[in-house]
Coordinates of C-alpha atoms in Angstrom, one line a residue:
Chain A
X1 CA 0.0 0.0 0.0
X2 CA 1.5 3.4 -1.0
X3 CA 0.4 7.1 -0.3
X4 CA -2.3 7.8 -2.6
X5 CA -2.4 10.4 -4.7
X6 CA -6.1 11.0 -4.1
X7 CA -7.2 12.4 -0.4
X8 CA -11.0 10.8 -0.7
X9 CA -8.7 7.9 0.2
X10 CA -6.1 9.0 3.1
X11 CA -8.1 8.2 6.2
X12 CA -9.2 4.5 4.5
X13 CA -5.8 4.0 4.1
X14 CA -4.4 5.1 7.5
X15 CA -6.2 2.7 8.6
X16 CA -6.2 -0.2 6.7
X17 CA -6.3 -3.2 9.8
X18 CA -3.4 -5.8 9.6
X19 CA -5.6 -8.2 7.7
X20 CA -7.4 -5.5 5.4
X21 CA -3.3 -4.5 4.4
X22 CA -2.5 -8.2 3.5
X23 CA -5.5 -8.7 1.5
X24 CA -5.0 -5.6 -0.5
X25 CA -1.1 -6.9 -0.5
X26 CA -2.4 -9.9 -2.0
X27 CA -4.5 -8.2 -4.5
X28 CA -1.7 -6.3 -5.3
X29 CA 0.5 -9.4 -6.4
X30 CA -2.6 -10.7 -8.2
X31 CA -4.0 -12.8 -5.6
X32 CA -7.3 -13.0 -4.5
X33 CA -7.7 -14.5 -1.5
X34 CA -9.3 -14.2 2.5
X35 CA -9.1 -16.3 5.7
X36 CA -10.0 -19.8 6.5
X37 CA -10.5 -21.3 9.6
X38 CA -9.5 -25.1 9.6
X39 CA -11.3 -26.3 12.7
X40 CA -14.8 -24.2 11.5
X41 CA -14.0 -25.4 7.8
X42 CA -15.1 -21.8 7.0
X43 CA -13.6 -18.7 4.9
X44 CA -14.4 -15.4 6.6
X45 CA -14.7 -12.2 5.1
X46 CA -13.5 -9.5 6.0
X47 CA -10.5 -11.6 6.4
X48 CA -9.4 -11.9 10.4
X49 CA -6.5 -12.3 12.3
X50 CA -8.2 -15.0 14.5
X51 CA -11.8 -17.1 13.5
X52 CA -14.3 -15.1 15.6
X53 CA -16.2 -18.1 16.1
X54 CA -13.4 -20.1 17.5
X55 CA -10.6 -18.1 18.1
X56 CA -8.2 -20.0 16.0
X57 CA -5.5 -19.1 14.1
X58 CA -6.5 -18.9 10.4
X59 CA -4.8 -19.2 7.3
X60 CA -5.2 -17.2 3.7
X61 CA -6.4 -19.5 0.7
X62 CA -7.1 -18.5 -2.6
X63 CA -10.7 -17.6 -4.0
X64 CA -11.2 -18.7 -7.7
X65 CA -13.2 -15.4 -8.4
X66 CA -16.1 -16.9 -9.8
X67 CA -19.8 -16.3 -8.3
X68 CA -22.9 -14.9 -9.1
X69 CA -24.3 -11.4 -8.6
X70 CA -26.0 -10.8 -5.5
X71 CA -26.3 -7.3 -5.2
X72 CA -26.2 -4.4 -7.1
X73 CA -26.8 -1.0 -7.3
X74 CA -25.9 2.6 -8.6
X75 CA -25.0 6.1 -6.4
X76 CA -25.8 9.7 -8.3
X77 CA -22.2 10.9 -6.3
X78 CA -19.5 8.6 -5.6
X79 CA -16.1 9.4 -4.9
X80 CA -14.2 7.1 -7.1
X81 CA -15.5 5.9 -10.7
X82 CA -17.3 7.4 -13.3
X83 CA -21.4 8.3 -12.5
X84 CA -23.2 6.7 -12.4
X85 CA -21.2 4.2 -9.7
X86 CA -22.3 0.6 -10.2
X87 CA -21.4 -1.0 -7.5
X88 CA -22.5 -4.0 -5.5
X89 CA -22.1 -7.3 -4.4
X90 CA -21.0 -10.8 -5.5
X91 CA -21.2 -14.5 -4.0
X92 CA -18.3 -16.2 -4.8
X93 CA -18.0 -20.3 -5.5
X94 CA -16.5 -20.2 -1.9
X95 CA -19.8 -18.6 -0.7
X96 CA -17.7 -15.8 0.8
X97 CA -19.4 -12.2 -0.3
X98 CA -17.3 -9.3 -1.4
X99 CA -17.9 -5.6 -2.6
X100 CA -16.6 -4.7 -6.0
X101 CA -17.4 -2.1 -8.6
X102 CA -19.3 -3.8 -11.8
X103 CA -18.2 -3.1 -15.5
X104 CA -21.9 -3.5 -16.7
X105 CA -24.2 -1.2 -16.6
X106 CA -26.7 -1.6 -14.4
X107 CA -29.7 -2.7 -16.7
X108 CA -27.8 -5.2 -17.5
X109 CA -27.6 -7.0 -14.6
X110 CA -29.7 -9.6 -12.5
X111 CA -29.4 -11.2 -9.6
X112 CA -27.9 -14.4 -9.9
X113 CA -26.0 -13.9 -13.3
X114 CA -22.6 -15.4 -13.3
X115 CA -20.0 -12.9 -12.7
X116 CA -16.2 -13.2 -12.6
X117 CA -13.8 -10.8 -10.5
X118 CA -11.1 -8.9 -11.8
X119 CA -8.5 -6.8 -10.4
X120 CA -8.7 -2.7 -10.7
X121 CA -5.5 -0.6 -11.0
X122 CA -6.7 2.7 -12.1
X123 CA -7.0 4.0 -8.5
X124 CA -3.9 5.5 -7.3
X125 CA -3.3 3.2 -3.7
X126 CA -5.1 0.1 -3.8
X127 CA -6.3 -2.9 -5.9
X128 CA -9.4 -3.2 -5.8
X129 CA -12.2 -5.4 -7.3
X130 CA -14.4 -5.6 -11.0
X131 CA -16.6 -7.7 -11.7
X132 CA -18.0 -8.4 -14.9
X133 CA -20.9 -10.8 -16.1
X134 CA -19.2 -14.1 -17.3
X135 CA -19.8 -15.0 -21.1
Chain B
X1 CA -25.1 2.4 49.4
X2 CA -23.2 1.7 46.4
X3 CA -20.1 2.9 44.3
X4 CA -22.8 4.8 42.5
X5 CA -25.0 5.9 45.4
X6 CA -27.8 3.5 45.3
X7 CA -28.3 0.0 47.2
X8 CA -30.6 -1.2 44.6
X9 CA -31.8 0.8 40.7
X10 CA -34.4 3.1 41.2
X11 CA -37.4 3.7 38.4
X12 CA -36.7 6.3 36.2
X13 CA -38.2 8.3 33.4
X14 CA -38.7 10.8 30.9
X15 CA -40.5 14.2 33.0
X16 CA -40.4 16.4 29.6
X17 CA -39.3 17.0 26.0
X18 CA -38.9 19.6 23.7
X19 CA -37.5 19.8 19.9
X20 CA -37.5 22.4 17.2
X21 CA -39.4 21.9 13.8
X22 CA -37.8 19.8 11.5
X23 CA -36.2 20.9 8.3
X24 CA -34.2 23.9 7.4
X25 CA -32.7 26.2 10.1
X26 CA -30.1 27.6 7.3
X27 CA -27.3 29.8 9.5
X28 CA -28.4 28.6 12.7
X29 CA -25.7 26.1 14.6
X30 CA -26.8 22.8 16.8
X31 CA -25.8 24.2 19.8
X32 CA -28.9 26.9 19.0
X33 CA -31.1 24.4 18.0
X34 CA -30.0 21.7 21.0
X35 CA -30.4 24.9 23.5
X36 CA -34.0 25.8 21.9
X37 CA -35.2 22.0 22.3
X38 CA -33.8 22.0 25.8
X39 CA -35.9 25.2 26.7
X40 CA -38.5 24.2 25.5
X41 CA -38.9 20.8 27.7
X42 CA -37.6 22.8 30.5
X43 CA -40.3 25.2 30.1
X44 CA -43.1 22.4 29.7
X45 CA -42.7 20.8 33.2
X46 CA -41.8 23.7 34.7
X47 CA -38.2 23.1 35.4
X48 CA -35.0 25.4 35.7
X49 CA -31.8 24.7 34.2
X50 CA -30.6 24.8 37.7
X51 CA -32.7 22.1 38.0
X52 CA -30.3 19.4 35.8
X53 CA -27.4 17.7 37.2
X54 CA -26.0 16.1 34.0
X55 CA -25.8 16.4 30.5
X56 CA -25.9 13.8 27.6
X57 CA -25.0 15.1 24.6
X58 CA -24.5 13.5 21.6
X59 CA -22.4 15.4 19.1
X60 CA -23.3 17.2 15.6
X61 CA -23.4 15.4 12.3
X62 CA -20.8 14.2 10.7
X63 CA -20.9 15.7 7.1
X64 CA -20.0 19.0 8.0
X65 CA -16.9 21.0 9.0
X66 CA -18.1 22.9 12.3
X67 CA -17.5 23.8 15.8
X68 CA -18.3 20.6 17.7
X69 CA -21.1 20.2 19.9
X70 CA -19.8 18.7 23.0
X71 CA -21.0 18.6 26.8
X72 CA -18.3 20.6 28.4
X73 CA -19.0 23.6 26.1
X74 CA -22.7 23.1 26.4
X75 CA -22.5 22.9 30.7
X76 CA -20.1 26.1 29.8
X77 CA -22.9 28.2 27.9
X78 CA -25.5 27.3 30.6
X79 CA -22.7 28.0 33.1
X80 CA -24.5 25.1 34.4
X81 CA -22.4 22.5 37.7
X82 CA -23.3 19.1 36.9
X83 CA -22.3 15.5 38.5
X84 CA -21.8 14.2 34.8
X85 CA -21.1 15.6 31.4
X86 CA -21.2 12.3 28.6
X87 CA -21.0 12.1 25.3
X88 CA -22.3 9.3 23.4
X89 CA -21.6 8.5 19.9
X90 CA -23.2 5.7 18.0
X91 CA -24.1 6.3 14.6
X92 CA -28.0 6.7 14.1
X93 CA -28.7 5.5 17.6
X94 CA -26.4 7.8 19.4
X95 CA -29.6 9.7 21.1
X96 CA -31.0 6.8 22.7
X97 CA -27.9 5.6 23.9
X98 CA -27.4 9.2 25.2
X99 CA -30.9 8.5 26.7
X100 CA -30.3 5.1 28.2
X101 CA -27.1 6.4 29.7
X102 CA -28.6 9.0 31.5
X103 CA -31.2 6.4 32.3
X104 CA -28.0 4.3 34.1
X105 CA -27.1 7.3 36.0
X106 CA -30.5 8.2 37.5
X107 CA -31.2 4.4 38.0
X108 CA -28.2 4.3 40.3
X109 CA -28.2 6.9 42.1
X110 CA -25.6 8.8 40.2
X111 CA -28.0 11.5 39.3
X112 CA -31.5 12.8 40.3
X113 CA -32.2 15.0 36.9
X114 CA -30.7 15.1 33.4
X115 CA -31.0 16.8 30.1
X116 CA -30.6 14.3 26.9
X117 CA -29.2 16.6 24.2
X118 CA -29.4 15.7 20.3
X119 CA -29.1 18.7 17.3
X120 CA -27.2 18.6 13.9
X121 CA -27.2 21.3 11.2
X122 CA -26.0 20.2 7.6
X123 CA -28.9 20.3 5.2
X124 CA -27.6 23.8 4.1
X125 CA -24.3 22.6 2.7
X126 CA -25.7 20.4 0.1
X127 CA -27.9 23.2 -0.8
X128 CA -25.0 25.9 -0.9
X129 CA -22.0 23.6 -1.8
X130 CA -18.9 22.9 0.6
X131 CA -15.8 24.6 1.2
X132 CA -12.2 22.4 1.9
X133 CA -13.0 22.1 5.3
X134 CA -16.7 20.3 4.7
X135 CA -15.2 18.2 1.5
X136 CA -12.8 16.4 4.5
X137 CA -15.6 15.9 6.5
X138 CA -16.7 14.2 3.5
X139 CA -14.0 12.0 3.1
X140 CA -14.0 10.9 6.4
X141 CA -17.4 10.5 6.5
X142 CA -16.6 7.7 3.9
X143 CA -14.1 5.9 5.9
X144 CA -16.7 5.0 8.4
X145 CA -17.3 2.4 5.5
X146 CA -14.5 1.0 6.1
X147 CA -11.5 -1.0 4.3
X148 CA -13.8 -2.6 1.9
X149 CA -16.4 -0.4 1.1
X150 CA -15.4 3.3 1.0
X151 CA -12.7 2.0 -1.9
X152 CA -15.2 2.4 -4.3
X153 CA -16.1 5.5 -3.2
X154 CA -19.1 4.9 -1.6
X155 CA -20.0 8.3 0.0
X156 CA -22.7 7.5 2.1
X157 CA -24.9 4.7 3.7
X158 CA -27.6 5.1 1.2
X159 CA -26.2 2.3 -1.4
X160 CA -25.6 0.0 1.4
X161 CA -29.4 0.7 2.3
X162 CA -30.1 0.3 -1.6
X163 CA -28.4 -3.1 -1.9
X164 CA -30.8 -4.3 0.9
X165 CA -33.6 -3.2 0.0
X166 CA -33.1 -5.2 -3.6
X167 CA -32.4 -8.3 -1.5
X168 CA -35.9 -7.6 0.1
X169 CA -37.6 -7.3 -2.5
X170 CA -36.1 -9.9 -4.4
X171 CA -36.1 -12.6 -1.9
X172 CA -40.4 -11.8 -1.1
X173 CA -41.4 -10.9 -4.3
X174 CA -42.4 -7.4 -3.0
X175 CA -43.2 -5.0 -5.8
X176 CA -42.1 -1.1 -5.9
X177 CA -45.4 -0.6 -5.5
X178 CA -45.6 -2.6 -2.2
X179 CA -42.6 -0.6 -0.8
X180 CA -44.1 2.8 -1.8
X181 CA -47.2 2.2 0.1
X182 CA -45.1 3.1 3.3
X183 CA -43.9 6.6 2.2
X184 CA -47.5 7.5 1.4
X185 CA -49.1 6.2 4.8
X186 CA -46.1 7.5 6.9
X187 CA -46.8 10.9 5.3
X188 CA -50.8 11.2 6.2
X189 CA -49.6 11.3 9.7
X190 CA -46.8 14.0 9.2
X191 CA -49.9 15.8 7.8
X192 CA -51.1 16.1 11.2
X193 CA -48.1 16.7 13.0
X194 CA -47.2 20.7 13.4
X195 CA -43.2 19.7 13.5
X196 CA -43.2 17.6 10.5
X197 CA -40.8 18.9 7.4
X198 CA -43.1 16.9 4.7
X199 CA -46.7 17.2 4.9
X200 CA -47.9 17.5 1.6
X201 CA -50.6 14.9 0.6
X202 CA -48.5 12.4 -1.1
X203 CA -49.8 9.4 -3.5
X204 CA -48.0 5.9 -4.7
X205 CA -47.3 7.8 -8.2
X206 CA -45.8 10.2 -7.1
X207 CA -43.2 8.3 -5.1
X208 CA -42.3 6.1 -7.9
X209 CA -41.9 9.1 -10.2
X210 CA -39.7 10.5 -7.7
X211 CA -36.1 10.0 -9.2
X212 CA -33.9 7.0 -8.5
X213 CA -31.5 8.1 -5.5
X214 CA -29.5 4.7 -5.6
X215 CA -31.6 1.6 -7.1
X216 CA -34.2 0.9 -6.0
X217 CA -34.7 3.2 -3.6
X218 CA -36.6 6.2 -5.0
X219 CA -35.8 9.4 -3.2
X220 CA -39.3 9.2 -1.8
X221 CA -38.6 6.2 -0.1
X222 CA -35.6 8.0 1.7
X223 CA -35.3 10.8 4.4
X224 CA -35.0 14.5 4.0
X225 CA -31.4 15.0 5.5
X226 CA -32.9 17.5 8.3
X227 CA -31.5 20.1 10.2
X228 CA -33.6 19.7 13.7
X229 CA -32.5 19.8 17.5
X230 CA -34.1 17.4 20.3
X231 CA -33.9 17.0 24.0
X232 CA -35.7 14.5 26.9
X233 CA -35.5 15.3 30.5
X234 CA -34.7 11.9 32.2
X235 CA -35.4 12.0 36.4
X236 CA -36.0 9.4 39.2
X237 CA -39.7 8.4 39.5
X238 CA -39.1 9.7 43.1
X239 CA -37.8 13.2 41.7
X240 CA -40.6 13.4 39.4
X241 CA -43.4 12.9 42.1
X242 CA -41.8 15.4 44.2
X243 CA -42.2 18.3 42.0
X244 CA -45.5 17.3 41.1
X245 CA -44.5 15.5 37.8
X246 CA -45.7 12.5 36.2
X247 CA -42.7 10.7 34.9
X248 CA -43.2 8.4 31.4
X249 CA -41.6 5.1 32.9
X250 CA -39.2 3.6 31.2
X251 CA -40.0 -0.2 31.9
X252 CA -37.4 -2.1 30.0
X253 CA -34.5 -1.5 27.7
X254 CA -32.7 -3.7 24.9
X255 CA -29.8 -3.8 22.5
X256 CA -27.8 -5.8 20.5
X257 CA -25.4 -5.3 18.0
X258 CA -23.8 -7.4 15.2
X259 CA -20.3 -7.5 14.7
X260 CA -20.2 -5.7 11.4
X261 CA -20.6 -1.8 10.2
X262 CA -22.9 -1.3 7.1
X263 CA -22.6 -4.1 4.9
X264 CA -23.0 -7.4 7.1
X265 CA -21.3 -9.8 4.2
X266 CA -21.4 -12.8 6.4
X267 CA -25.2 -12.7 8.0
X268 CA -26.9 -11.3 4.1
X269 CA -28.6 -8.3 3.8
X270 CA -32.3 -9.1 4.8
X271 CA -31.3 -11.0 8.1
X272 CA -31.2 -8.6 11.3
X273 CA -31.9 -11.6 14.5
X274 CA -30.0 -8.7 16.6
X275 CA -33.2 -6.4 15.7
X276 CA -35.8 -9.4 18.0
X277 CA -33.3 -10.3 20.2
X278 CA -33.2 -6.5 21.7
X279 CA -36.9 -6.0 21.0
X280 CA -37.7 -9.1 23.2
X281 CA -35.0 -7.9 25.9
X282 CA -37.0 -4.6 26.5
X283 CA -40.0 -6.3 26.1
X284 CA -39.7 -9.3 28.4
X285 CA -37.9 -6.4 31.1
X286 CA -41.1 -4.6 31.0
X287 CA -43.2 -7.5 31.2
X288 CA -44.7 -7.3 28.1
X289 CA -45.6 -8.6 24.3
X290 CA -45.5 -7.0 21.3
X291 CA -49.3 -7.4 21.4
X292 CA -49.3 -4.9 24.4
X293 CA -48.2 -2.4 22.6
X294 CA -50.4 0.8 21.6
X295 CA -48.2 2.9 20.0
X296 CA -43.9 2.4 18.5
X297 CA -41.4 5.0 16.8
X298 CA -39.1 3.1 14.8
X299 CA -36.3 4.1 12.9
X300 CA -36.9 3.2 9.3
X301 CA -34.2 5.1 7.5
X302 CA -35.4 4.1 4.4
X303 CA -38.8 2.9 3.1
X304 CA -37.8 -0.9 2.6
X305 CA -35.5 -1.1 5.3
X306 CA -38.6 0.2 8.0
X307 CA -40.6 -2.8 6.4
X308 CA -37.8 -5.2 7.2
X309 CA -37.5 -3.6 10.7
X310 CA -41.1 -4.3 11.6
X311 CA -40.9 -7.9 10.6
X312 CA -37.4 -8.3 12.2
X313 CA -39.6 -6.9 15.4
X314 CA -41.4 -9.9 15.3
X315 CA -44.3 -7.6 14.3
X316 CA -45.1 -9.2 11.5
X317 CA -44.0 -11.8 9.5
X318 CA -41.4 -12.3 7.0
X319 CA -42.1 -10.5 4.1
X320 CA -45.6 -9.5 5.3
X321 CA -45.2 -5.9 6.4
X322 CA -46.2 -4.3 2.5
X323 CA -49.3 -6.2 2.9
X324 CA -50.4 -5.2 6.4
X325 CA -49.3 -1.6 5.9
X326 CA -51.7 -1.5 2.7
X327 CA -53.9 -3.2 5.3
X328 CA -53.7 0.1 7.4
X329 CA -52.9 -2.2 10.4
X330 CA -50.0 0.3 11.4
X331 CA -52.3 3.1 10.7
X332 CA -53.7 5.5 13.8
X333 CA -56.4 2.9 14.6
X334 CA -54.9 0.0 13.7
X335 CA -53.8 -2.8 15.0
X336 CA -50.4 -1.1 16.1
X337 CA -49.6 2.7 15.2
X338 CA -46.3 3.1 14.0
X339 CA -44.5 6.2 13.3
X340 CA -46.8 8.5 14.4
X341 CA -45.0 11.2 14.3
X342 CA -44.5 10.9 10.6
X343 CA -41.2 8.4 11.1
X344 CA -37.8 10.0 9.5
X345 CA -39.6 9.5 5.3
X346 CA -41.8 12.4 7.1
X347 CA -41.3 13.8 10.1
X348 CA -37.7 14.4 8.7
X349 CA -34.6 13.1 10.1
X350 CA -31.6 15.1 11.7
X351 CA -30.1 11.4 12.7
X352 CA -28.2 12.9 15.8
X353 CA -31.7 14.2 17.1
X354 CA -33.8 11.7 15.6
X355 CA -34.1 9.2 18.8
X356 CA -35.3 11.6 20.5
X357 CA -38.0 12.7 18.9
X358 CA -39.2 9.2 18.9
X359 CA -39.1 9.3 22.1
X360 CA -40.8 12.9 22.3
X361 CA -43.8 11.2 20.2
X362 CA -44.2 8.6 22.0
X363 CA -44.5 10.1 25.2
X364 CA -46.9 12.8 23.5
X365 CA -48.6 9.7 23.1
X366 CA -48.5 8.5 26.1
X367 CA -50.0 11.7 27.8
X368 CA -52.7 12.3 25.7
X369 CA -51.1 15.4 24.1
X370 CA -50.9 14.5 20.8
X371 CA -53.2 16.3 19.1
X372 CA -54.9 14.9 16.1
X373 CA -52.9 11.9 16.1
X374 CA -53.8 10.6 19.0
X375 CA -54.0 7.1 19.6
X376 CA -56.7 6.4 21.6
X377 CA -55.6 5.2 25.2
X378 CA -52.0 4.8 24.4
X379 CA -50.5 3.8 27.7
X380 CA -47.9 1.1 26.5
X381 CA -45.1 2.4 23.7
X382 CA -41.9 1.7 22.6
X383 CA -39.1 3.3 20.6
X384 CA -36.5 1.2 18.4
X385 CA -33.1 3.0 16.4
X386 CA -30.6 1.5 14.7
X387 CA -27.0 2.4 13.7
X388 CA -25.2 1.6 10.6
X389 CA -27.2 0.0 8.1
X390 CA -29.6 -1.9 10.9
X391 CA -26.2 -3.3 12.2
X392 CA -27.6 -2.9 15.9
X393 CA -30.6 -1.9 17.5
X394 CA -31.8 -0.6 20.7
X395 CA -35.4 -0.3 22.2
X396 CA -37.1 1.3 24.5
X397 CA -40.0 0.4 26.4
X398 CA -42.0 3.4 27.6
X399 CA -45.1 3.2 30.0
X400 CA -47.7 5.6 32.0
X401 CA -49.6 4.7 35.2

């Protein structure tokens, strides 16, 4: 994580949790991944330092980045992309839910479509997540 | 005795309320509308601000680059010696937490008397555009999204709420025209109510021609951002009696919270068990049902997240609130009144006031002193508010003798 050049971003940033800095480290290197608990057999996300249902260590694992849409919607203002904002929500294979911003425009989408994550550079700062609708 | 001064909790309640209209109050501050609400309940029962010997303050809005509200400056203005200056900040519930911890105070022994103090001011800068100062406010409004939501530049809850809402409707089958229903209903009761920002006859039509604020929430189906000031006088039963007061009991109190902010990824969007578990707290503390209930305020930020509220209650069930709102069931004469006052779609909603005015209406209720919308022998109410985007709740039960 470096400074960013963008200041709707500098408190997020200063503070980014341990585990929020590894998984935008991870996205960084092209790895999109959370925690898993072994003795809950279950993925958090947000990723944790410890399983909050155990107290465990946990380890990272991969997520293949495949899901379906589960939520979606559009803001009139948004601080980041281009109005109007599609953003929303997908369920990955994994079952684990993450927030991302959607290349489709919003009559497009359903819930329930496929949808595949991709990796975001074009904000100064962090990696962040696109989805688009799978073909 | 105790640490706190008494052997055992005494009963405690609200002896008076005041607030200022809801709306615009362009160029006036909160403290001037948090010291206008505060005369004004003082006034009503009679009382002094020599009288109070704490203040619970909760501070201004967020959104806005200002001087800060806080209880040492407002005990300063009043030049007022108190046994307890608190500030309480939780999101959209920070007034009734103000309230409760008053409540705690009085309860044991801490305090006699104490003002509960709620006011923001920010409506005026969307209206006149922001300066540096208010644009950082902005941004760290955002963070309070946190690591993996204000990334994407998600400036306000309102999305969060939208996502939600879709969820709902998808997962019931609920039409827009279902969810519009509420906005419509809430507002024939702001019609009667003199504080109320909207109270313009409103139809289903118009609501879903009102323009898309963040899909599918129409900006009908959400809140004026209000500029408003509130304040409850919380005192011992015993303090009451003795100056001739008759206190509106607070008979139970309950809250729970999830452990998430917003967007709860792990429990879904349409799932809230922390919403019944602190409804049935208050309720079984009071000794009571949900069917005992004559009159509730609750929250209901937005049209479709009030709907899930009332089902998460245990009011009604799931995906069964459109239909028994159509019904008229939460109508003044229904089966149970809610949101009297004209809930935050109506009445308007400063959120660092707006628990307090639930409480104000309900206790107007509860006395018999509210005016056209009276519910006929209200003596059993409660008030719910939530923080985040219903990420915790906290309810009130409220009774009269």
């Amino acid at each position: 994580v470096t400074a960013p050049a963008d200041p709707a971003l500098k408190y997020v940033l200063r503070e980014l949790s341990p585990p929020a800095r590894e998984f935008y480290r991870r996205l960084d290197g092209d790895e999109l991944a959370t925690t898993f608990c072994p003795v809950c057999d279950r993925f958090s996300f947000p990723p944790r330092e410890r399983c909050t249902v155990c107290g465990e260590a946990v380890t990272w694992r991969p997520l293949s980045g495949r899901g379906a849409v589960y939520a979606f919607t559009a803001q009139e203002r948004g601080l980041r992309f281009t109005a109007p904002d599609v953003v929303g929500i997908a369920e990955l294979e994994e079952r684990v839910r993450v927030f991302g911003v959607f290349d489709d425009r919003l009559e497009d989408l359903a819930i329930g479509l496929p949808v595949e994550v991709h990796l975001r550079r074009d904000v100064p700062g962090l990696t962040l997540l696109g989805f688009r609708l799978a073909r | 005795m105790s640490a706190f001064g008494s052997a055992r909790t005494v009963r405690c309640g609200i002896v008076s309320w005041g607030s200022t209209k809801i709306g615009r109050h362009p160029g006036r501050t909160p403290a001037e509308l948090g010291f206008e609400a505060l005369d004004q309940a003082l006034g009503r029962a009679g009382l002094a601000v020599a009288d109070l010997e704490g203040l619970f303050v909760v501070p201004h809005g967020y959104a806005r680059a200002q001087a800060p509200l806080r209880p040492q400056r407002v005990a300063e203005e009043l030049g007022l010696p108190t046994r307890a200056l608190v500030e309480v900040e939780c999101g959209g519930a920070s007034s009734l937490l103000a309230f409760k911890a008053a409540c705690q105070d009085v309860a044991t022994g801490q305090l006699e008397i104490a003002a509960v103090i709620g006011a923001q001011v920010e409506r005026r800068m969307y209206e006149t555009g922001m300066d540096e100062g208010d644009l950082d406010r902005v941004f760290l409004l955002a963070s309070m999204l946190g690591s993996y939501v204000a990334p994407y530049g998600v400036l306000t809850a309102v999305p969060c709420y939208a996502l939600s809402a879709q969820r709902y409707m998808h997962e019931h089958g609920i039409a827009a025209e279902q969810v519009a229903e509420l906005p419509v209903r809430l507002r024939q009761h702001a019609t009667l109510n003199p504080i109320a920002e909207q109270r313009e006859p409103l139809e289903v039509d118009d609501v879903l021609a009102s323009r898309m604020v963040s899909p599918p929430i129409h900006k009908l189906e959400a809140p004026p951002w209000s500029d408003g000031g509130a304040c409850v006088i919380v005192a011992s039963e015993g303090w009451a009696r003795r100056r001739g007061l008759d206190p509106v009991v607070l008979t139970g109190w309950g809250e729970a919270h999830d452990g998430s902010n917003f967007v709860a990824f792990e429990k879904g969007l349409t799932s809230f068990p922390w919403v019944r578990e602190s409804t049935d707290l208050a309720l079984s503390r009071a000794g009571r049902s949900l069917d005992d209930l004559h009159v509730a305020e609750i929250y209901g930020a937005f049209a479709a997240s009030e709907l899930m509220t009332y089902e998460a209650m245990g009011l009604f069930d799931s995906g069964e609130a459109p239909a028994a709102v159509a019904r008229g069931e939460t109508g003044i004469g229904g089966r149970i009144p809610i949101n009297t006052s004209g809930g935050r779609l109506s009445l308007g909603h400063p959120p660092q006031a707006t628990p307090l005015l639930e409480l104000q209406e309900v206790c107007q209720q509860l006395t018999h002193a509210a005016g056209d919308r009276q519910v006929a022998g209200a003596a059993v109410g409660l008030v719910q508010a939530e923080h985040g985007v219903m990420n915790g709740s906290a309810v009130a039960v409220l009774e009269v003798q």
